[in-house]
Every structure is written in C-alpha cells, then in structure tokens.
Amino acid sequence: MLAFDSETTRLLDIAYQGADITRRRQASFDALRPNPGETIVDIGCGNGLLTAELARAVGPEGRVIGIDPSRDMRSVGEKRCQDYPNVEFVEGLANSLPLVDAIADKAVSVQVFEYVDGIEGAISEAMRCLKPGGRLVVSDLHFGSFIWFSEDPERMAKIKASWDRHFVAGDVPERLPGILKEQGHHVENVAPVTLVDHVLKPDGLAIMMMQLMRQYATANKHVDPDIANAWFDEQIELSRNGRFFFSITQFVVSARKSA
Ligand SMILES: C[S@@+](CC[C@H](N)C(=O)[O-])C[C@H]1O[C@@H](n2cnc3c(N)ncnc32)[C@H](O)[C@@H]1O
C-alpha cells in the first residue's frame, strides 16, 4: 500500500490545494452541510485542509476531531489548524476510532476508505460515533472510471496494474450504498464529481497521480524504471502536442444514521 510518509505528504500538500482536488473537497463539504456549533469527525483527515474548512464552518462553539494514522500528515494538519482552538488531531484508524459512542453530529471521510481493510467495519465505526440521525459523508475515487489516453495502451495498463496495488480496494463507491443500507442506514445521495482534463495542469490531479504512480511502480519493482519514465514522458509530450486526455470520477456518498 502507498506509504503516507513525508514525501507523499509533500506531494499531496501541493496538489490538494489545486483546483481539481479543491473541487472534490468542496463537494464533500457541501454534502456534509456543516452548521455552527456542531461536532464533526474528519476520518483520515490527512493534511487537514478539510479539517480547517470545517473548523471555520462550525465556529468557536463547535468542535472538529481529525483522525489519521500518519504522523507526517497529522503534523502538517496541526500546523495548518494551529489558530483554531476548536480542532484536535488524534492518531487512529477508521475501523477502530478512538472516540466514545455518539460523540459527533457528523462525520466525513475523503479519499480514505480505499486504504481501509474492511469498509463494513469502518462504516459501523463511523456510525457508532454519530448521534442518532447524524450524517456520514464518504467520498472516494472509483479507479475503474479512469479514461486516460496513451499511444502505448500496454504500457499504460502496466502502470495502472501497479497502481491497483497501492490501495486495498479501488471500487469503494459502488459498494458503499449497499453496505450502508444493509447496516440499516438511510442513503441520502450519491453525487458524482468527474475530473476531466485535456491539458496537464501543474496543480491538477493528473500530474500528482503521475508522480505518485511512477514512484510507486518503480520503488516496488512492479515496472522497470525505463518503462515508467517513458510512460511519464509520453504524457508530458501528449500535453505539449495538445493530445492529453485524463478523466476519473469521485463519488460523494451521503447517509444518515438510523434514528
Ligand atoms: C489520500 S489521503 C486523504 C486525506 C484527506 N482526507 C483529504 O482528502 O485531504 C488518505 C489519508 O488516509 C489516511 N489513512 C490511511 N489508512 C487509513 C486508515 N485505515 N484509517 C484512517 N485513515 C487512514 C492516510 O494516512 C492519509 O492521510
């Protein structure tokens, strides 16, 4: 699985403030509908961009608890939120949250469930921490929704196959509504957010993924470095020639805990 170490944290911190990832974070924020005074848990809060936005939205009467297993990610988040006394960062995992029952009005988890072993348990845990009727928003990319042009589809397939090993599951969105209903909760909405580009933007999702995918494929010896570099360079060249095309869909799933 991908290590959320200092180098991954550095790459994510740049791209996560770019237009693409800001748009998917905004969609998750909107689905959560934070109100002043609420207590909100940000599961897998990472570098704390959403955590900070939630802190401002709930205000001084509210509380935001960011939970993440990576010390590198948490420390960037802590710095970002240092002026918000209503935020705390806690070490923890989605399927064993370090929280008492029914502590929160709402919980959110963006781009995390793909790294969780057993999303059924992670949903039960999130719901356990919510008050009856509380809202849970889980938002993930569906890695089966890639459309990504290359003149060497075989090489592209090798890189994608390597990336498929960076997570526990790439198909979280299609399983979430069913699991939520099986556990007796009400699915409010499933909203797609498609990120599509015909230019390789310096602050976009595609360039961040290209850097992470090349690094992951070579570090884990899934793909020869020459092949990974040739794949990377081809994408830069396609963009220079006006033939770049990249698209992937994020799904924002909102649910309410049974009363
Ligand atoms: C792609 S980042 C997303 C961060 C943040 N939610 C955002 O959207 O900006 C994934 C985060 O999930 C965390 N993570 C990985 N496995 C986890 C688990 N089992 N439980 C909770 N968080 C986890 C990582 O440490 C990392 O910070």
Short mmCIF file of N, CA, C and O in Angstrom, two decimals, residues 115-236:
data_model
loop_
_atom_site.label_atom_id
_atom_site.label_comp_id
_atom_site.label_asym_id
_atom_site.label_seq_id
_atom_site.Cartn_x
_atom_site.Cartn_y
_atom_site.Cartn_z
N TYR A 115 -8.12 2.74 1.43
CA TYR A 115 -6.95 2.22 2.16
C TYR A 115 -7.34 1.41 3.39
O TYR A 115 -6.48 0.98 4.15
N VAL A 116 -8.65 1.24 3.60
CA VAL A 116 -9.12 0.59 4.82
C VAL A 116 -9.44 -0.88 4.53
O VAL A 116 -10.15 -1.19 3.56
N ASP A 117 -8.89 -1.73 5.37
CA ASP A 117 -9.15 -3.15 5.21
C ASP A 117 -10.48 -3.47 5.89
O ASP A 117 -10.56 -3.52 7.12
N GLY A 118 -11.55 -3.62 5.11
CA GLY A 118 -12.87 -3.92 5.69
C GLY A 118 -13.69 -2.65 5.84
O GLY A 118 -13.78 -2.10 6.95
N ILE A 119 -14.32 -2.20 4.74
CA ILE A 119 -15.06 -0.93 4.83
C ILE A 119 -16.37 -1.11 5.61
O ILE A 119 -16.89 -0.13 6.13
N GLU A 120 -16.85 -2.35 5.73
CA GLU A 120 -18.07 -2.57 6.55
C GLU A 120 -17.79 -2.12 7.99
O GLU A 120 -18.60 -1.42 8.61
N GLY A 121 -16.62 -2.54 8.50
CA GLY A 121 -16.23 -2.19 9.88
C GLY A 121 -16.03 -0.69 10.02
O GLY A 121 -16.38 -0.10 11.06
N ALA A 122 -15.48 -0.05 8.98
CA ALA A 122 -15.23 1.40 9.05
C ALA A 122 -16.57 2.15 9.08
O ALA A 122 -16.70 3.17 9.77
N ILE A 123 -17.56 1.64 8.34
CA ILE A 123 -18.87 2.31 8.36
C ILE A 123 -19.51 2.12 9.75
O ILE A 123 -20.02 3.08 10.34
N SER A 124 -19.45 0.90 10.29
CA SER A 124 -20.04 0.68 11.64
C SER A 124 -19.38 1.59 12.65
O SER A 124 -20.05 2.15 13.52
N GLU A 125 -18.04 1.74 12.55
CA GLU A 125 -17.32 2.59 13.49
C GLU A 125 -17.75 4.05 13.37
O GLU A 125 -18.00 4.72 14.38
N ALA A 126 -17.83 4.55 12.14
CA ALA A 126 -18.23 5.95 11.94
C ALA A 126 -19.64 6.15 12.50
O ALA A 126 -19.91 7.14 13.21
N MET A 127 -20.54 5.21 12.21
CA MET A 127 -21.93 5.35 12.67
C MET A 127 -22.02 5.24 14.20
O MET A 127 -22.82 5.92 14.83
N ARG A 128 -21.19 4.40 14.80
CA ARG A 128 -21.17 4.27 16.27
C ARG A 128 -20.88 5.63 16.93
O ARG A 128 -21.42 5.97 17.98
N CYS A 129 -20.00 6.40 16.30
CA CYS A 129 -19.58 7.69 16.88
C CYS A 129 -20.58 8.81 16.63
O CYS A 129 -20.43 9.90 17.16
N LEU A 130 -21.58 8.54 15.76
CA LEU A 130 -22.57 9.58 15.45
C LEU A 130 -23.77 9.50 16.39
O LEU A 130 -24.16 8.41 16.83
N LYS A 131 -24.38 10.66 16.61
CA LYS A 131 -25.66 10.69 17.32
C LYS A 131 -26.73 10.11 16.40
O LYS A 131 -26.56 10.16 15.16
N PRO A 132 -27.85 9.59 16.93
CA PRO A 132 -28.91 9.10 16.05
C PRO A 132 -29.33 10.20 15.06
O PRO A 132 -29.46 11.36 15.44
N GLY A 133 -29.48 9.84 13.81
CA GLY A 133 -29.87 10.82 12.78
C GLY A 133 -28.67 11.59 12.22
O GLY A 133 -28.83 12.41 11.32
N GLY A 134 -27.47 11.33 12.74
CA GLY A 134 -26.27 12.05 12.29
C GLY A 134 -25.90 11.69 10.86
O GLY A 134 -26.26 10.62 10.35
N ARG A 135 -25.17 12.61 10.22
CA ARG A 135 -24.84 12.40 8.80
C ARG A 135 -23.39 11.93 8.63
O ARG A 135 -22.47 12.45 9.27
N LEU A 136 -23.24 10.94 7.71
CA LEU A 136 -21.90 10.47 7.32
C LEU A 136 -21.71 10.72 5.83
O LEU A 136 -22.58 10.34 5.02
N VAL A 137 -20.60 11.34 5.47
CA VAL A 137 -20.26 11.53 4.05
C VAL A 137 -18.94 10.80 3.78
O VAL A 137 -17.95 11.04 4.46
N VAL A 138 -18.99 9.90 2.81
CA VAL A 138 -17.77 9.17 2.41
C VAL A 138 -17.56 9.41 0.92
O VAL A 138 -18.46 9.18 0.11
N SER A 139 -16.35 9.88 0.59
CA SER A 139 -16.11 10.32 -0.78
C SER A 139 -14.81 9.68 -1.29
O SER A 139 -13.77 9.82 -0.67
N ASP A 140 -14.93 8.95 -2.39
CA ASP A 140 -13.76 8.25 -2.94
C ASP A 140 -13.77 8.26 -4.46
O ASP A 140 -14.84 8.22 -5.09
N LEU A 141 -12.57 8.20 -5.03
CA LEU A 141 -12.45 7.97 -6.46
C LEU A 141 -12.85 6.53 -6.75
O LEU A 141 -12.62 5.64 -5.92
N HIS A 142 -13.41 6.31 -7.94
CA HIS A 142 -13.59 4.93 -8.42
C HIS A 142 -12.50 4.69 -9.47
O HIS A 142 -12.52 5.30 -10.54
N PHE A 143 -11.55 3.82 -9.14
CA PHE A 143 -10.41 3.64 -10.03
C PHE A 143 -10.77 2.86 -11.30
O PHE A 143 -9.97 2.79 -12.22
N GLY A 144 -12.00 2.31 -11.33
CA GLY A 144 -12.49 1.69 -12.56
C GLY A 144 -13.01 2.72 -13.55
O GLY A 144 -13.40 2.37 -14.66
N SER A 145 -13.05 4.00 -13.13
CA SER A 145 -13.65 5.02 -14.00
C SER A 145 -12.60 5.81 -14.79
O SER A 145 -12.93 6.78 -15.46
N PHE A 146 -11.33 5.38 -14.71
CA PHE A 146 -10.26 6.03 -15.47
C PHE A 146 -10.55 6.04 -16.97
O PHE A 146 -10.86 5.00 -17.56
N ILE A 147 -10.38 7.18 -17.62
CA ILE A 147 -10.22 7.23 -19.09
C ILE A 147 -8.93 8.03 -19.27
O ILE A 147 -8.85 9.19 -18.84
N TRP A 148 -7.92 7.40 -19.85
CA TRP A 148 -6.60 8.04 -19.85
C TRP A 148 -5.89 7.65 -21.14
O TRP A 148 -5.54 6.48 -21.34
N PHE A 149 -5.72 8.62 -22.04
CA PHE A 149 -5.17 8.33 -23.36
C PHE A 149 -3.68 8.05 -23.31
O PHE A 149 -2.91 8.74 -22.63
N SER A 150 -3.28 7.02 -24.09
CA SER A 150 -1.86 6.75 -24.33
C SER A 150 -1.75 6.09 -25.69
O SER A 150 -2.65 5.36 -26.10
N GLU A 151 -0.63 6.35 -26.37
CA GLU A 151 -0.41 5.64 -27.63
C GLU A 151 0.20 4.27 -27.39
O GLU A 151 0.41 3.52 -28.34
N ASP A 152 0.47 3.96 -26.12
CA ASP A 152 1.01 2.66 -25.77
C ASP A 152 0.12 2.06 -24.67
O ASP A 152 0.46 2.09 -23.48
N PRO A 153 -1.05 1.53 -25.07
CA PRO A 153 -2.01 1.06 -24.06
C PRO A 153 -1.47 -0.07 -23.19
O PRO A 153 -1.83 -0.18 -22.01
N GLU A 154 -0.55 -0.86 -23.75
CA GLU A 154 0.01 -1.97 -22.96
C GLU A 154 0.84 -1.42 -21.79
O GLU A 154 0.75 -1.90 -20.67
N ARG A 155 1.64 -0.38 -22.09
CA ARG A 155 2.46 0.24 -21.04
C ARG A 155 1.56 0.93 -20.01
O ARG A 155 1.78 0.83 -18.81
N MET A 156 0.53 1.61 -20.51
CA MET A 156 -0.42 2.27 -19.60
C MET A 156 -1.06 1.22 -18.67
O MET A 156 -1.21 1.45 -17.46
N ALA A 157 -1.40 0.05 -19.23
CA ALA A 157 -2.03 -1.00 -18.42
C ALA A 157 -1.08 -1.49 -17.32
O ALA A 157 -1.52 -1.77 -16.19
N LYS A 158 0.21 -1.54 -17.62
CA LYS A 158 1.19 -1.98 -16.60
C LYS A 158 1.25 -0.99 -15.44
O LYS A 158 1.30 -1.37 -14.28
N ILE A 159 1.26 0.30 -15.79
CA ILE A 159 1.33 1.33 -14.74
C ILE A 159 0.05 1.30 -13.90
O ILE A 159 0.09 1.38 -12.66
N LYS A 160 -1.09 1.16 -14.57
CA LYS A 160 -2.36 1.12 -13.83
C LYS A 160 -2.42 -0.12 -12.94
O LYS A 160 -2.93 -0.07 -11.82
N ALA A 161 -1.92 -1.26 -13.46
CA ALA A 161 -1.95 -2.50 -12.67
C ALA A 161 -1.09 -2.35 -11.42
O ALA A 161 -1.45 -2.84 -10.34
N SER A 162 0.03 -1.63 -11.55
CA SER A 162 0.86 -1.37 -10.37
C SER A 162 0.08 -0.50 -9.37
O SER A 162 0.02 -0.80 -8.18
N TRP A 163 -0.57 0.54 -9.88
CA TRP A 163 -1.31 1.47 -9.02
C TRP A 163 -2.46 0.77 -8.30
O TRP A 163 -2.85 1.13 -7.19
N ASP A 164 -3.01 -0.25 -8.96
CA ASP A 164 -4.10 -1.01 -8.34
C ASP A 164 -3.63 -1.72 -7.07
O ASP A 164 -4.46 -2.22 -6.30
N ARG A 165 -2.31 -1.76 -6.89
CA ARG A 165 -1.79 -2.40 -5.68
C ARG A 165 -1.50 -1.37 -4.58
O ARG A 165 -1.03 -1.73 -3.51
N HIS A 166 -1.76 -0.06 -4.86
CA HIS A 166 -1.45 0.95 -3.85
C HIS A 166 -2.58 1.09 -2.84
O HIS A 166 -2.44 1.73 -1.82
N PHE A 167 -3.75 0.47 -3.16
CA PHE A 167 -4.88 0.57 -2.23
C PHE A 167 -5.35 -0.83 -1.84
O PHE A 167 -4.90 -1.83 -2.40
N VAL A 168 -6.29 -0.87 -0.88
CA VAL A 168 -6.91 -2.15 -0.53
C VAL A 168 -8.03 -2.44 -1.52
O VAL A 168 -8.20 -3.56 -1.98
N ALA A 169 -8.81 -1.40 -1.88
CA ALA A 169 -9.93 -1.58 -2.81
C ALA A 169 -10.13 -0.33 -3.66
O ALA A 169 -10.17 0.78 -3.11
N GLY A 170 -10.25 -0.51 -4.98
CA GLY A 170 -10.44 0.64 -5.87
C GLY A 170 -11.89 0.86 -6.25
O GLY A 170 -12.20 1.78 -7.02
N ASP A 171 -12.78 0.02 -5.71
CA ASP A 171 -14.19 0.07 -6.12
C ASP A 171 -15.11 0.46 -4.95
O ASP A 171 -16.28 0.07 -4.91
N VAL A 172 -14.57 1.23 -4.00
CA VAL A 172 -15.35 1.58 -2.79
C VAL A 172 -16.72 2.19 -3.13
O VAL A 172 -17.74 1.75 -2.58
N PRO A 173 -16.80 3.19 -4.05
CA PRO A 173 -18.10 3.86 -4.24
C PRO A 173 -19.25 2.92 -4.61
O PRO A 173 -20.37 3.10 -4.12
N GLU A 174 -18.98 1.92 -5.43
CA GLU A 174 -20.10 1.08 -5.87
C GLU A 174 -20.58 0.13 -4.76
O GLU A 174 -21.68 -0.41 -4.85
N ARG A 175 -19.76 -0.06 -3.72
CA ARG A 175 -20.16 -0.96 -2.65
C ARG A 175 -20.79 -0.21 -1.46
O ARG A 175 -21.53 -0.80 -0.67
N LEU A 176 -20.47 1.09 -1.34
CA LEU A 176 -20.89 1.83 -0.15
C LEU A 176 -22.41 1.89 0.08
O LEU A 176 -22.87 1.58 1.18
N PRO A 177 -23.21 2.26 -0.95
CA PRO A 177 -24.65 2.39 -0.68
C PRO A 177 -25.26 1.08 -0.17
O PRO A 177 -26.06 1.08 0.78
N GLY A 178 -24.84 -0.04 -0.76
CA GLY A 178 -25.38 -1.34 -0.34
C GLY A 178 -25.01 -1.65 1.10
O GLY A 178 -25.87 -2.12 1.88
N ILE A 179 -23.77 -1.39 1.47
CA ILE A 179 -23.32 -1.68 2.84
C ILE A 179 -24.07 -0.80 3.84
O ILE A 179 -24.52 -1.26 4.89
N LEU A 180 -24.22 0.48 3.49
CA LEU A 180 -24.93 1.40 4.39
C LEU A 180 -26.37 0.92 4.62
O LEU A 180 -26.86 0.92 5.76
N LYS A 181 -27.03 0.49 3.54
CA LYS A 181 -28.43 0.03 3.67
C LYS A 181 -28.50 -1.25 4.48
O LYS A 181 -29.37 -1.41 5.33
N GLU A 182 -27.56 -2.17 4.21
CA GLU A 182 -27.53 -3.45 4.96
C GLU A 182 -27.40 -3.19 6.46
O GLU A 182 -27.93 -3.93 7.27
N GLN A 183 -26.66 -2.11 6.80
CA GLN A 183 -26.46 -1.80 8.22
C GLN A 183 -27.62 -0.97 8.79
O GLN A 183 -27.57 -0.51 9.93
N GLY A 184 -28.65 -0.75 7.97
CA GLY A 184 -29.88 -0.10 8.45
C GLY A 184 -29.89 1.41 8.37
O GLY A 184 -30.72 2.06 9.00
N HIS A 185 -28.98 1.99 7.59
CA HIS A 185 -28.94 3.45 7.50
C HIS A 185 -29.61 3.94 6.22
O HIS A 185 -29.86 3.16 5.30
N HIS A 186 -29.87 5.25 6.19
CA HIS A 186 -30.57 5.82 5.05
C HIS A 186 -29.56 6.50 4.12
O HIS A 186 -28.84 7.41 4.57
N VAL A 187 -29.50 6.05 2.87
CA VAL A 187 -28.60 6.69 1.90
C VAL A 187 -29.33 7.91 1.34
O VAL A 187 -30.38 7.79 0.72
N GLU A 188 -28.76 9.09 1.59
CA GLU A 188 -29.41 10.34 1.15
C GLU A 188 -29.12 10.66 -0.30
O GLU A 188 -29.98 11.10 -1.04
N ASN A 189 -27.85 10.46 -0.69
CA ASN A 189 -27.47 10.89 -2.05
C ASN A 189 -26.12 10.28 -2.45
O ASN A 189 -25.28 10.00 -1.60
N VAL A 190 -25.97 10.08 -3.77
CA VAL A 190 -24.67 9.69 -4.32
C VAL A 190 -24.39 10.68 -5.45
O VAL A 190 -25.11 10.70 -6.45
N ALA A 191 -23.38 11.53 -5.28
CA ALA A 191 -23.11 12.59 -6.27
C ALA A 191 -21.78 12.33 -6.96
O ALA A 191 -20.74 12.26 -6.29
N PRO A 192 -21.79 12.21 -8.29
CA PRO A 192 -20.51 12.04 -8.99
C PRO A 192 -19.82 13.39 -9.20
O PRO A 192 -20.48 14.40 -9.44
N VAL A 193 -18.51 13.37 -9.09
CA VAL A 193 -17.70 14.56 -9.42
C VAL A 193 -16.65 14.06 -10.41
O VAL A 193 -15.71 13.39 -10.02
N THR A 194 -16.85 14.38 -11.69
CA THR A 194 -15.89 13.90 -12.70
C THR A 194 -14.84 14.96 -12.93
O THR A 194 -15.14 16.12 -13.19
N LEU A 195 -13.59 14.52 -12.80
CA LEU A 195 -12.46 15.42 -13.06
C LEU A 195 -11.94 15.06 -14.44
O LEU A 195 -11.53 13.92 -14.68
N VAL A 196 -11.97 16.01 -15.36
CA VAL A 196 -11.57 15.71 -16.72
C VAL A 196 -10.66 16.83 -17.25
O VAL A 196 -10.91 18.00 -16.98
N ASP A 197 -9.59 16.41 -17.93
CA ASP A 197 -8.63 17.38 -18.43
C ASP A 197 -8.09 17.05 -19.79
O ASP A 197 -7.80 15.89 -20.07
N HIS A 198 -7.92 18.07 -20.63
CA HIS A 198 -7.27 17.87 -21.92
C HIS A 198 -5.94 18.61 -21.95
O HIS A 198 -5.27 18.67 -22.98
N VAL A 199 -5.57 19.18 -20.79
CA VAL A 199 -4.20 19.72 -20.62
C VAL A 199 -3.69 19.22 -19.27
O VAL A 199 -4.48 18.99 -18.35
N LEU A 200 -2.39 19.03 -19.18
CA LEU A 200 -1.81 18.56 -17.93
C LEU A 200 -1.53 19.79 -17.07
O LEU A 200 -0.56 20.51 -17.29
N LYS A 201 -2.40 19.99 -16.06
CA LYS A 201 -2.29 21.22 -15.25
C LYS A 201 -1.26 21.03 -14.14
O LYS A 201 -1.25 19.99 -13.47
N PRO A 202 -0.42 22.05 -13.91
CA PRO A 202 0.61 21.91 -12.86
C PRO A 202 0.01 21.67 -11.46
O PRO A 202 0.67 21.09 -10.62
N ASP A 203 -1.23 22.14 -11.23
CA ASP A 203 -1.83 21.96 -9.90
C ASP A 203 -2.96 20.93 -9.93
O ASP A 203 -3.82 20.91 -9.06
N GLY A 204 -2.95 20.07 -10.95
CA GLY A 204 -4.08 19.15 -11.13
C GLY A 204 -3.89 17.80 -10.48
O GLY A 204 -2.82 17.45 -9.98
N LEU A 205 -4.97 17.00 -10.54
CA LEU A 205 -4.92 15.63 -10.01
C LEU A 205 -4.02 14.74 -10.87
O LEU A 205 -3.27 13.91 -10.35
N ALA A 206 -4.07 14.93 -12.21
CA ALA A 206 -3.33 14.03 -13.10
C ALA A 206 -1.83 14.08 -12.85
O ALA A 206 -1.19 13.03 -12.72
N ILE A 207 -1.26 15.27 -12.74
CA ILE A 207 0.20 15.35 -12.56
C ILE A 207 0.59 14.77 -11.19
O ILE A 207 1.62 14.07 -11.07
N MET A 208 -0.24 14.98 -10.19
CA MET A 208 0.06 14.38 -8.87
C MET A 208 0.04 12.86 -8.97
O MET A 208 0.93 12.17 -8.48
N MET A 209 -0.99 12.34 -9.66
CA MET A 209 -1.08 10.89 -9.80
C MET A 209 0.08 10.35 -10.61
O MET A 209 0.63 9.29 -10.31
N MET A 210 0.48 11.07 -11.65
CA MET A 210 1.61 10.61 -12.47
C MET A 210 2.87 10.49 -11.64
O MET A 210 3.62 9.51 -11.74
N GLN A 211 3.10 11.49 -10.78
CA GLN A 211 4.31 11.45 -9.93
C GLN A 211 4.24 10.28 -8.94
O GLN A 211 5.18 9.51 -8.79
N LEU A 212 3.07 10.14 -8.32
CA LEU A 212 2.92 9.06 -7.34
C LEU A 212 2.98 7.68 -8.01
O LEU A 212 3.60 6.75 -7.50
N MET A 213 2.35 7.55 -9.18
CA MET A 213 2.28 6.25 -9.86
C MET A 213 3.65 5.81 -10.35
O MET A 213 4.02 4.64 -10.22
N ARG A 214 4.41 6.75 -10.90
CA ARG A 214 5.76 6.41 -11.37
C ARG A 214 6.63 5.98 -10.19
O ARG A 214 7.32 4.96 -10.23
N GLN A 215 6.53 6.74 -9.12
CA GLN A 215 7.34 6.46 -7.93
C GLN A 215 6.96 5.10 -7.33
O GLN A 215 7.82 4.29 -7.00
N TYR A 216 5.66 4.86 -7.25
CA TYR A 216 5.17 3.61 -6.63
C TYR A 216 5.56 2.39 -7.47
O TYR A 216 6.03 1.38 -6.95
N ALA A 217 5.39 2.53 -8.80
CA ALA A 217 5.68 1.40 -9.70
C ALA A 217 7.16 1.02 -9.68
O ALA A 217 7.49 -0.18 -9.68
N THR A 218 8.04 2.02 -9.60
CA THR A 218 9.47 1.71 -9.64
C THR A 218 9.97 1.29 -8.25
O THR A 218 10.71 0.31 -8.14
N ALA A 219 9.53 1.99 -7.19
CA ALA A 219 10.01 1.65 -5.84
C ALA A 219 9.62 0.22 -5.47
O ALA A 219 10.35 -0.48 -4.78
N ASN A 220 8.46 -0.23 -5.97
CA ASN A 220 8.01 -1.59 -5.63
C ASN A 220 8.40 -2.62 -6.69
O ASN A 220 7.97 -3.77 -6.63
N LYS A 221 9.19 -2.16 -7.66
CA LYS A 221 9.70 -3.04 -8.72
C LYS A 221 8.57 -3.73 -9.51
O LYS A 221 8.70 -4.84 -9.96
N HIS A 222 7.43 -3.03 -9.65
CA HIS A 222 6.35 -3.57 -10.48
C HIS A 222 6.65 -3.32 -11.95
O HIS A 222 6.22 -4.06 -12.82
N VAL A 223 7.35 -2.19 -12.20
CA VAL A 223 7.61 -1.76 -13.58
C VAL A 223 9.07 -1.26 -13.63
O VAL A 223 9.52 -0.57 -12.72
N ASP A 224 9.74 -1.62 -14.70
CA ASP A 224 11.12 -1.17 -14.89
C ASP A 224 11.16 0.37 -14.95
O ASP A 224 10.28 0.98 -15.58
N PRO A 225 12.14 1.00 -14.29
CA PRO A 225 12.18 2.48 -14.29
C PRO A 225 12.18 3.10 -15.69
O PRO A 225 11.56 4.15 -15.90
N ASP A 226 12.83 2.43 -16.67
CA ASP A 226 12.83 2.98 -18.03
C ASP A 226 11.41 3.05 -18.60
O ASP A 226 11.04 4.01 -19.29
N ILE A 227 10.65 2.00 -18.32
CA ILE A 227 9.27 1.95 -18.83
C ILE A 227 8.42 3.01 -18.12
O ILE A 227 7.65 3.74 -18.77
N ALA A 228 8.58 3.12 -16.81
CA ALA A 228 7.78 4.10 -16.05
C ALA A 228 8.13 5.52 -16.50
O ALA A 228 7.24 6.37 -16.65
N ASN A 229 9.43 5.78 -16.72
CA ASN A 229 9.83 7.12 -17.17
C ASN A 229 9.31 7.42 -18.57
O ASN A 229 8.87 8.54 -18.86
N ALA A 230 9.33 6.39 -19.44
CA ALA A 230 8.83 6.58 -20.81
C ALA A 230 7.33 6.88 -20.78
O ALA A 230 6.83 7.74 -21.54
N TRP A 231 6.61 6.20 -19.89
CA TRP A 231 5.17 6.46 -19.73
C TRP A 231 4.93 7.90 -19.27
O TRP A 231 4.11 8.63 -19.84
N PHE A 232 5.68 8.31 -18.28
CA PHE A 232 5.56 9.68 -17.73
C PHE A 232 5.85 10.71 -18.82
O PHE A 232 5.08 11.65 -19.04
N ASP A 233 6.98 10.49 -19.52
CA ASP A 233 7.40 11.45 -20.55
C ASP A 233 6.39 11.51 -21.70
O ASP A 233 6.17 12.57 -22.29
N GLU A 234 5.78 10.36 -22.00
CA GLU A 234 4.77 10.35 -23.08
C GLU A 234 3.60 11.28 -22.71
O GLU A 234 3.10 12.04 -23.56
N GLN A 235 3.19 11.25 -21.44
CA GLN A 235 2.06 12.09 -21.02
C GLN A 235 2.41 13.58 -21.12
O GLN A 235 1.60 14.39 -21.55
N ILE A 236 3.66 13.91 -20.76
CA ILE A 236 4.10 15.32 -20.89
C ILE A 236 4.07 15.73 -22.37
O ILE A 236 3.59 16.81 -22.73
#
